[in-house]
Amino acid sequence: MKKKLLVFSAVVLAAVFLISTVATAAVVTKDIKAHYKNIKIKVNGKLINVGDTEPFIYNERTYVPIRLVSEALDKVVEWDNNQNMVIINDKSPSELSQQLAAKDAQIQNLTYQNSLLQGKVIELQKTIDELESEKKKADDKKEDADEYIEDYLYDEYSKWKGIKFDFNVKESKGNFTVTIKFDRSDYKSEWNKLSEKTITNWIEDIYDFVEDEFPDAGFKGTIYDTDEREDLVEFEESKGKIKMRFYDYDSKSNFDDLEDDLNYYFGSGLSTYHKNFGKLKADIEVDEYKYDDEVYITIIVDTSKYADEWDDVFDTAAADDWLYDIMDYAYDELKDYAIYGHVENSKGKTQATFECSSSGRKKINWK
């Protein structure tokens, strides 16, 4: 190692390293040769930064800055200029207490910071777990896409509008075919209540779900009557919109079955209500009224042949029972529909009006 050779005055040495000689109040100066070898100081295992007060070797002795070493040993160093004396003492209890308090505060702060970091670690781990769970669900969804959609449809629509539906979903090359099945004979009145708009909105809701879960997927299907084994509705997505096709599904055909039943049970054989009905016959027609949940019944009494019989029962309790039974039957078939209607003779003259509210409250007015 390269040595540095410097010449110091004794005055400088006395001030920095406390090498001095006092004699009759005079200062003795001496030239010395000091060797610098990049000497390092380590106190209790900790390397001390000496800065510009580098230790050196003189006369085979190593000289170190006394303040630097003393303070590293947790001592208090003072310089008495009058006596040219370095004074080294232990720290007072109050100073030690202050140091301990400062260290304790540091420990508490570090402990608090550590708890914050631990909390963040827990939150990050929770987020990672949630993302992994979502990724697994997404992977499972892609792998079993048809079952995924079927499960959703059963959860949401297995009993839609009072009708029990079954669902079958087939996936092919990213396109979905949905078959919606039900027995129309079991849910005739419930199905007849549904307008084309209501059914269209339903299919659009199903498509919106599929589109959200599987963007750009093709979508088509049918609503199938398992009783008649025929399609009632076909639907298909085209450019983001649903095209609907209804088979034999118009306002009047919804009530054909009810009309047939009313004519069968209440259009003839009316003597069961009262003998005065005799062989009186009536033709009963059923149509939609002003709104989707309203029906209008027209009863045309054949007074061209049975005028006397009609005169005998007009505005009687027996005729009231006949009309009440017609309304009851229609109400049972159509559930929450409101029913309106009138009775007219063969000449088209109104004989009576009647109505049954959606709650089942009935009223008859004879003219």
CSV table of C-alpha atoms in Angstrom, one decimal:
chain,number,residue,atom,x,y,z
A,1,MET,CA,0.0,0.0,0.0
A,2,LYS,CA,1.3,3.4,-0.9
A,3,LYS,CA,2.3,5.5,2.0
A,4,LYS,CA,1.7,9.2,2.4
A,5,LEU,CA,4.4,11.1,4.1
A,6,LEU,CA,3.3,14.4,5.7
A,7,VAL,CA,5.1,16.9,8.0
A,8,PHE,CA,2.9,18.3,10.7
A,9,SER,CA,3.7,21.0,13.1
A,10,ALA,CA,3.4,20.0,16.8
A,11,VAL,CA,0.8,22.7,17.3
A,12,VAL,CA,-1.5,21.0,14.8
A,13,LEU,CA,-0.9,17.6,16.3
A,14,ALA,CA,-1.6,19.0,19.8
A,15,ALA,CA,-5.0,20.3,18.6
A,16,VAL,CA,-6.1,17.3,16.6
A,17,PHE,CA,-4.5,14.3,18.3
A,18,LEU,CA,-3.7,15.8,21.7
A,19,ILE,CA,0.1,15.3,21.4
A,20,SER,CA,1.5,18.2,23.3
A,21,THR,CA,4.1,19.2,25.7
A,22,VAL,CA,3.5,21.9,28.2
A,23,ALA,CA,6.6,23.5,29.8
A,24,THR,CA,6.7,26.9,31.4
A,25,ALA,CA,3.7,28.0,29.4
A,26,ALA,CA,5.6,27.6,26.1
A,27,VAL,CA,4.5,25.5,23.1
A,28,VAL,CA,7.1,23.1,21.8
A,29,THR,CA,6.9,22.3,18.1
A,30,LYS,CA,8.2,19.2,16.5
A,31,ASP,CA,8.4,17.9,12.9
A,32,ILE,CA,7.2,14.3,12.5
A,33,LYS,CA,6.8,11.7,9.7
A,34,ALA,CA,3.3,10.2,9.7
A,35,HIS,CA,2.3,7.2,7.6
A,36,TYR,CA,-1.2,6.9,6.1
A,37,LYS,CA,-2.2,3.4,5.1
A,38,ASN,CA,-6.0,3.9,4.6
A,39,ILE,CA,-6.6,2.6,8.2
A,40,LYS,CA,-10.2,1.7,9.1
A,41,ILE,CA,-11.9,1.7,12.5
A,42,LYS,CA,-14.5,-0.8,13.5
A,43,VAL,CA,-16.4,-0.5,16.8
A,44,ASN,CA,-18.5,-3.4,18.1
A,45,GLY,CA,-18.6,-4.9,14.6
A,46,LYS,CA,-19.7,-1.6,13.0
A,47,LEU,CA,-17.4,0.2,10.5
A,48,ILE,CA,-17.0,3.9,11.4
A,49,ASN,CA,-16.9,6.5,8.7
A,50,VAL,CA,-13.7,8.5,9.6
A,51,GLY,CA,-14.3,11.2,7.0
A,52,ASP,CA,-11.3,13.6,6.7
A,53,THR,CA,-9.8,12.5,10.1
A,54,GLU,CA,-8.0,9.5,8.8
A,55,PRO,CA,-5.9,7.5,11.3
A,56,PHE,CA,-2.1,7.4,10.8
A,57,ILE,CA,1.0,5.6,12.1
A,58,TYR,CA,3.8,7.4,13.8
A,59,ASN,CA,6.8,5.8,15.6
A,60,GLU,CA,5.1,2.4,15.1
A,61,ARG,CA,2.0,3.6,16.9
A,62,THR,CA,-1.4,4.1,15.4
A,63,TYR,CA,-3.1,7.4,16.1
A,64,VAL,CA,-6.9,7.6,15.8
A,65,PRO,CA,-9.3,10.6,16.2
A,66,ILE,CA,-10.3,10.4,19.9
A,67,ARG,CA,-13.7,12.1,19.5
A,68,LEU,CA,-14.8,9.8,16.7
A,69,VAL,CA,-13.9,6.6,18.6
A,70,SER,CA,-15.3,7.9,22.0
A,71,GLU,CA,-18.7,8.9,20.5
A,72,ALA,CA,-18.8,5.5,18.7
A,73,LEU,CA,-18.5,4.0,22.2
A,74,ASP,CA,-21.4,6.1,23.3
A,75,LYS,CA,-19.3,8.5,25.4
A,76,VAL,CA,-19.5,12.3,25.7
A,77,VAL,CA,-16.3,14.1,24.6
A,78,GLU,CA,-15.5,17.7,25.6
A,79,TRP,CA,-12.4,19.9,25.0
A,80,ASP,CA,-11.1,22.2,27.8
A,81,ASN,CA,-9.2,24.9,26.0
A,82,ASN,CA,-7.9,26.5,29.2
A,83,GLN,CA,-6.2,23.3,30.2
A,84,ASN,CA,-5.6,21.9,26.8
A,85,MET,CA,-7.5,18.8,28.0
A,86,VAL,CA,-9.8,16.3,26.4
A,87,ILE,CA,-12.5,15.2,28.8
A,88,ILE,CA,-14.4,11.9,28.2
A,89,ASN,CA,-17.4,10.9,30.3
A,90,ASP,CA,-20.2,8.4,30.2
A,91,LYS,CA,-23.6,9.8,29.1
A,92,SER,CA,-25.9,11.0,31.9
A,93,PRO,CA,-29.0,8.8,32.7
A,94,SER,CA,-31.3,11.5,31.1
A,95,GLU,CA,-29.4,11.4,27.8
A,96,LEU,CA,-29.5,7.6,27.8
A,97,SER,CA,-33.2,7.7,28.5
A,98,GLN,CA,-33.7,10.1,25.6
A,99,GLN,CA,-31.7,7.8,23.4
A,100,LEU,CA,-33.7,4.8,24.5
A,101,ALA,CA,-37.0,6.7,24.0
A,102,ALA,CA,-35.9,7.6,20.5
A,103,LYS,CA,-34.9,4.1,19.7
A,104,ASP,CA,-38.2,2.8,21.2
A,105,ALA,CA,-40.1,5.3,19.0
A,106,GLN,CA,-38.2,4.0,16.0
A,107,ILE,CA,-39.1,0.5,16.9
A,108,GLN,CA,-42.7,1.4,17.3
A,109,ASN,CA,-42.8,3.2,14.0
A,110,LEU,CA,-41.1,0.3,12.2
A,111,THR,CA,-43.5,-2.1,13.9
A,112,TYR,CA,-46.5,0.0,12.7
A,113,GLN,CA,-45.0,0.3,9.2
A,114,ASN,CA,-44.5,-3.5,9.2
A,115,SER,CA,-48.2,-4.0,10.2
A,116,LEU,CA,-49.3,-1.8,7.3
A,117,LEU,CA,-47.1,-3.8,4.9
A,118,GLN,CA,-48.5,-7.0,6.3
A,119,GLY,CA,-52.0,-5.7,5.7
A,120,LYS,CA,-51.1,-4.8,2.1
A,121,VAL,CA,-49.6,-8.3,1.6
A,122,ILE,CA,-52.9,-9.9,2.9
A,123,GLU,CA,-55.0,-7.6,0.6
A,124,LEU,CA,-52.8,-8.4,-2.4
A,125,GLN,CA,-53.0,-12.1,-1.7
A,126,LYS,CA,-56.8,-11.8,-1.4
A,127,THR,CA,-56.9,-10.0,-4.8
A,128,ILE,CA,-54.6,-12.7,-6.3
A,129,ASP,CA,-56.9,-15.5,-5.0
A,130,GLU,CA,-60.0,-13.7,-6.4
A,131,LEU,CA,-58.4,-13.2,-9.8
A,132,GLU,CA,-57.3,-16.8,-9.9
A,133,SER,CA,-60.8,-17.9,-8.9
A,134,GLU,CA,-62.3,-15.7,-11.7
A,135,LYS,CA,-59.8,-17.1,-14.2
A,136,LYS,CA,-60.8,-20.6,-13.2
A,137,LYS,CA,-64.5,-19.8,-13.6
A,138,ALA,CA,-63.7,-18.2,-17.0
A,139,ASP,CA,-61.8,-21.3,-18.1
A,140,ASP,CA,-64.5,-23.6,-16.9
A,141,LYS,CA,-67.1,-21.4,-18.6
A,142,LYS,CA,-65.3,-21.6,-22.0
A,143,GLU,CA,-64.8,-25.4,-21.6
A,144,ASP,CA,-68.5,-26.1,-20.8
A,145,ALA,CA,-70.2,-23.2,-22.5
A,146,ASP,CA,-73.4,-24.9,-23.3
A,147,GLU,CA,-73.9,-26.3,-19.8
A,148,TYR,CA,-73.0,-22.9,-18.4
A,149,ILE,CA,-75.8,-21.2,-20.4
A,150,GLU,CA,-78.3,-24.1,-19.6
A,151,ASP,CA,-77.6,-23.7,-15.8
A,152,TYR,CA,-78.3,-19.9,-16.1
A,153,LEU,CA,-81.5,-20.5,-18.0
A,154,TYR,CA,-82.8,-23.0,-15.5
A,155,ASP,CA,-81.9,-20.7,-12.6
A,156,GLU,CA,-83.6,-17.7,-14.1
A,157,TYR,CA,-86.5,-19.0,-16.2
A,158,SER,CA,-87.4,-22.6,-15.3
A,159,LYS,CA,-90.7,-21.2,-14.1
A,160,TRP,CA,-91.2,-18.1,-16.2
A,161,LYS,CA,-94.7,-16.4,-16.3
A,162,GLY,CA,-96.1,-19.4,-14.5
A,163,ILE,CA,-94.9,-21.8,-17.2
A,164,LYS,CA,-92.4,-24.6,-16.5
A,165,PHE,CA,-89.8,-24.7,-19.2
A,166,ASP,CA,-87.0,-27.0,-20.1
A,167,PHE,CA,-83.8,-25.8,-21.9
A,168,ASN,CA,-81.3,-27.4,-24.2
A,169,VAL,CA,-78.3,-25.6,-25.4
A,170,LYS,CA,-75.9,-26.8,-28.1
A,171,GLU,CA,-72.6,-25.1,-28.9
A,172,SER,CA,-70.8,-25.5,-32.2
A,173,LYS,CA,-67.8,-23.5,-33.4
A,174,GLY,CA,-68.7,-20.7,-31.0
A,175,ASN,CA,-72.4,-20.5,-32.0
A,176,PHE,CA,-75.3,-21.4,-29.7
A,177,THR,CA,-78.6,-23.1,-30.5
A,178,VAL,CA,-81.2,-22.8,-27.7
A,179,THR,CA,-84.3,-25.0,-27.6
A,180,ILE,CA,-86.9,-23.9,-25.1
A,181,LYS,CA,-89.5,-26.6,-24.4
A,182,PHE,CA,-92.8,-26.8,-22.6
A,183,ASP,CA,-96.1,-28.6,-22.7
A,184,ARG,CA,-98.6,-26.1,-24.1
A,185,SER,CA,-101.6,-28.3,-23.1
A,186,ASP,CA,-100.6,-27.9,-19.4
A,187,TYR,CA,-100.1,-24.2,-19.7
A,188,LYS,CA,-102.6,-23.1,-22.3
A,189,SER,CA,-104.0,-20.1,-20.5
A,190,GLU,CA,-100.6,-18.9,-19.3
A,191,TRP,CA,-99.2,-19.1,-22.8
A,192,ASN,CA,-102.2,-17.4,-24.4
A,193,LYS,CA,-101.7,-14.4,-22.1
A,194,LEU,CA,-98.2,-13.8,-23.5
A,195,SER,CA,-98.1,-11.2,-26.3
A,196,GLU,CA,-95.5,-11.4,-29.1
A,197,LYS,CA,-93.8,-8.4,-27.5
A,198,THR,CA,-93.5,-10.1,-24.1
A,199,ILE,CA,-92.0,-13.2,-25.7
A,200,THR,CA,-89.6,-11.1,-27.9
A,201,ASN,CA,-88.4,-9.2,-24.8
A,202,TRP,CA,-87.7,-12.5,-23.1
A,203,ILE,CA,-85.7,-13.9,-25.9
A,204,GLU,CA,-83.7,-10.6,-26.1
A,205,ASP,CA,-82.9,-10.8,-22.4
A,206,ILE,CA,-81.6,-14.3,-22.9
A,207,TYR,CA,-79.5,-13.2,-25.9
A,208,ASP,CA,-78.1,-10.2,-23.9
A,209,PHE,CA,-76.8,-12.7,-21.3
A,210,VAL,CA,-75.2,-14.9,-23.9
A,211,GLU,CA,-73.7,-11.9,-25.7
A,212,ASP,CA,-72.2,-10.5,-22.4
A,213,GLU,CA,-70.7,-13.9,-21.5
A,214,PHE,CA,-69.6,-14.9,-25.0
A,215,PRO,CA,-69.1,-11.8,-27.2
A,216,ASP,CA,-69.5,-12.3,-31.0
A,217,ALA,CA,-71.1,-15.7,-30.5
A,218,GLY,CA,-73.9,-16.8,-32.9
A,219,PHE,CA,-77.4,-17.2,-31.3
A,220,LYS,CA,-80.5,-18.9,-32.5
A,221,GLY,CA,-83.2,-21.3,-31.4
A,222,THR,CA,-86.9,-22.2,-31.0
A,223,ILE,CA,-89.7,-22.4,-28.5
A,224,TYR,CA,-91.1,-25.9,-28.9
A,225,ASP,CA,-94.5,-27.4,-27.8
A,226,THR,CA,-93.8,-30.9,-26.6
A,227,ASP,CA,-97.5,-31.8,-26.7
A,228,GLU,CA,-98.1,-31.0,-30.4
A,229,ARG,CA,-94.4,-31.6,-31.2
A,230,GLU,CA,-94.2,-28.4,-33.2
A,231,ASP,CA,-92.2,-25.1,-33.1
A,232,LEU,CA,-94.2,-22.1,-31.8
A,233,VAL,CA,-91.5,-19.5,-32.2
A,234,GLU,CA,-88.2,-19.3,-34.0
A,235,PHE,CA,-85.5,-16.7,-33.2
A,236,GLU,CA,-82.1,-15.8,-34.6
A,237,GLU,CA,-79.5,-13.1,-34.0
A,238,SER,CA,-78.5,-11.0,-37.0
A,239,LYS,CA,-76.1,-8.1,-36.7
A,240,GLY,CA,-76.8,-7.7,-33.0
A,241,LYS,CA,-80.6,-7.8,-33.3
A,242,ILE,CA,-83.0,-10.7,-32.7
A,243,LYS,CA,-85.4,-11.7,-35.5
A,244,MET,CA,-88.5,-13.5,-34.4
A,245,ARG,CA,-90.9,-15.7,-36.3
A,246,PHE,CA,-94.2,-16.7,-34.7
A,247,TYR,CA,-96.1,-19.7,-36.0
A,248,ASP,CA,-100.0,-19.6,-35.8
A,249,TYR,CA,-99.6,-16.9,-33.1
A,250,ASP,CA,-102.0,-14.0,-33.5
A,251,SER,CA,-104.5,-12.2,-31.3
A,252,LYS,CA,-107.5,-14.4,-32.2
A,253,SER,CA,-105.8,-17.8,-32.3
A,254,ASN,CA,-104.7,-17.3,-28.7
A,255,PHE,CA,-108.4,-17.7,-27.7
A,256,ASP,CA,-109.5,-20.3,-30.1
A,257,ASP,CA,-109.5,-23.1,-27.6
A,258,LEU,CA,-111.4,-21.0,-25.0
A,259,GLU,CA,-114.0,-20.1,-27.7
A,260,ASP,CA,-114.4,-23.8,-28.6
A,261,ASP,CA,-114.9,-24.7,-24.9
A,262,LEU,CA,-117.4,-22.0,-24.2
A,263,ASN,CA,-119.5,-23.0,-27.2
A,264,TYR,CA,-119.3,-26.6,-26.2
A,265,TYR,CA,-120.3,-26.1,-22.6
A,266,PHE,CA,-122.5,-23.0,-22.7
A,267,GLY,CA,-123.8,-22.6,-26.3
A,268,SER,CA,-126.4,-25.3,-26.1
A,269,GLY,CA,-128.1,-27.7,-23.7
A,270,LEU,CA,-129.0,-24.8,-21.5
A,271,SER,CA,-132.1,-26.4,-20.1
A,272,THR,CA,-129.8,-27.6,-17.3
A,273,TYR,CA,-130.0,-24.1,-15.9
A,274,HIS,CA,-133.8,-23.9,-16.2
A,275,LYS,CA,-136.4,-25.8,-18.2
A,276,ASN,CA,-137.6,-22.5,-19.8
A,277,PHE,CA,-134.3,-22.4,-21.8
A,278,GLY,CA,-135.7,-25.3,-23.8
A,279,LYS,CA,-133.6,-25.8,-26.9
A,280,LEU,CA,-132.2,-22.2,-27.0
A,281,LYS,CA,-128.8,-22.0,-28.6
A,282,ALA,CA,-126.1,-19.3,-28.6
A,283,ASP,CA,-122.9,-18.6,-30.6
A,284,ILE,CA,-120.0,-17.4,-28.4
A,285,GLU,CA,-117.0,-15.5,-29.8
A,286,VAL,CA,-113.8,-14.6,-27.9
A,287,ASP,CA,-111.4,-11.9,-28.9
A,288,GLU,CA,-108.7,-9.7,-27.4
A,289,TYR,CA,-109.9,-6.4,-26.0
A,290,LYS,CA,-108.1,-3.1,-25.5
A,291,TYR,CA,-105.0,-4.5,-23.8
A,292,ASP,CA,-103.0,-7.7,-23.7
A,293,ASP,CA,-104.5,-8.8,-20.4
A,294,GLU,CA,-108.1,-8.2,-21.4
A,295,VAL,CA,-110.6,-10.4,-23.3
A,296,TYR,CA,-114.0,-9.7,-24.8
A,297,ILE,CA,-116.8,-12.3,-25.1
A,298,THR,CA,-119.7,-11.8,-27.5
A,299,ILE,CA,-122.7,-14.1,-26.9
A,300,ILE,CA,-125.2,-14.1,-29.8
A,301,VAL,CA,-128.5,-15.7,-28.8
A,302,ASP,CA,-130.4,-17.3,-31.7
A,303,THR,CA,-133.7,-15.5,-31.3
A,304,SER,CA,-134.7,-16.1,-34.9
A,305,LYS,CA,-135.7,-19.7,-33.8
A,306,TYR,CA,-135.9,-19.4,-30.1
A,307,ALA,CA,-137.4,-16.0,-29.4
A,308,ASP,CA,-140.0,-17.4,-26.9
A,309,GLU,CA,-137.5,-19.3,-25.0
A,310,TRP,CA,-135.3,-16.3,-24.7
A,311,ASP,CA,-138.2,-14.1,-23.6
A,312,ASP,CA,-138.9,-16.6,-20.8
A,313,VAL,CA,-135.4,-16.5,-19.3
A,314,PHE,CA,-134.4,-12.9,-20.1
A,315,ASP,CA,-133.2,-11.1,-17.0
A,316,THR,CA,-133.8,-14.1,-14.7
A,317,ALA,CA,-131.7,-15.7,-12.0
A,318,ALA,CA,-131.2,-18.7,-14.4
A,319,ALA,CA,-129.8,-16.4,-17.1
A,320,ASP,CA,-127.6,-14.7,-14.5
A,321,ASP,CA,-126.2,-18.2,-13.5
A,322,TRP,CA,-125.5,-18.9,-17.1
A,323,LEU,CA,-123.5,-15.7,-17.6
A,324,TYR,CA,-121.7,-16.1,-14.3
A,325,ASP,CA,-120.6,-19.7,-15.3
A,326,ILE,CA,-119.3,-18.4,-18.6
A,327,MET,CA,-117.3,-15.7,-16.8
A,328,ASP,CA,-116.0,-18.2,-14.2
A,329,TYR,CA,-114.9,-20.7,-16.9
A,330,ALA,CA,-113.1,-18.0,-18.9
A,331,TYR,CA,-111.5,-16.5,-15.7
A,332,ASP,CA,-110.2,-20.0,-14.6
A,333,GLU,CA,-108.7,-20.5,-18.1
A,334,LEU,CA,-107.1,-17.0,-18.4
A,335,LYS,CA,-106.2,-16.5,-14.7
A,336,ASP,CA,-105.5,-12.8,-14.2
A,337,TYR,CA,-107.3,-11.5,-17.4
A,338,ALA,CA,-110.0,-8.9,-17.1
A,339,ILE,CA,-113.1,-10.2,-19.0
A,340,TYR,CA,-115.7,-8.0,-20.7
A,341,GLY,CA,-118.6,-8.9,-22.9
A,342,HIS,CA,-122.2,-8.5,-23.9
A,343,VAL,CA,-125.2,-10.6,-25.0
A,344,GLU,CA,-127.1,-9.7,-28.2
A,345,ASN,CA,-130.0,-11.1,-30.1
A,346,SER,CA,-130.1,-12.3,-33.7
A,347,LYS,CA,-130.8,-8.7,-34.8
A,348,GLY,CA,-127.7,-7.4,-33.1
A,349,LYS,CA,-129.5,-5.6,-30.2
A,350,THR,CA,-127.7,-5.7,-26.9
A,351,GLN,CA,-129.6,-7.6,-24.3
A,352,ALA,CA,-127.0,-7.4,-21.4
A,353,THR,CA,-123.4,-6.5,-20.6
A,354,PHE,CA,-121.1,-8.2,-18.2
A,355,GLU,CA,-117.6,-8.0,-16.8
A,356,CYS,CA,-115.2,-9.8,-14.6
A,357,SER,CA,-112.3,-8.0,-13.1
A,358,SER,CA,-108.8,-9.5,-13.0
A,359,SER,CA,-109.4,-10.1,-9.3
A,360,GLY,CA,-112.5,-12.2,-10.1
A,361,ARG,CA,-115.2,-9.7,-9.2
A,362,LYS,CA,-118.2,-10.1,-11.6
A,363,LYS,CA,-121.1,-7.8,-12.7
A,364,ILE,CA,-124.1,-8.2,-15.0
A,365,ASN,CA,-126.4,-5.4,-16.4
A,366,TRP,CA,-129.5,-6.3,-18.3
A,367,LYS,CA,-130.9,-3.8,-20.8
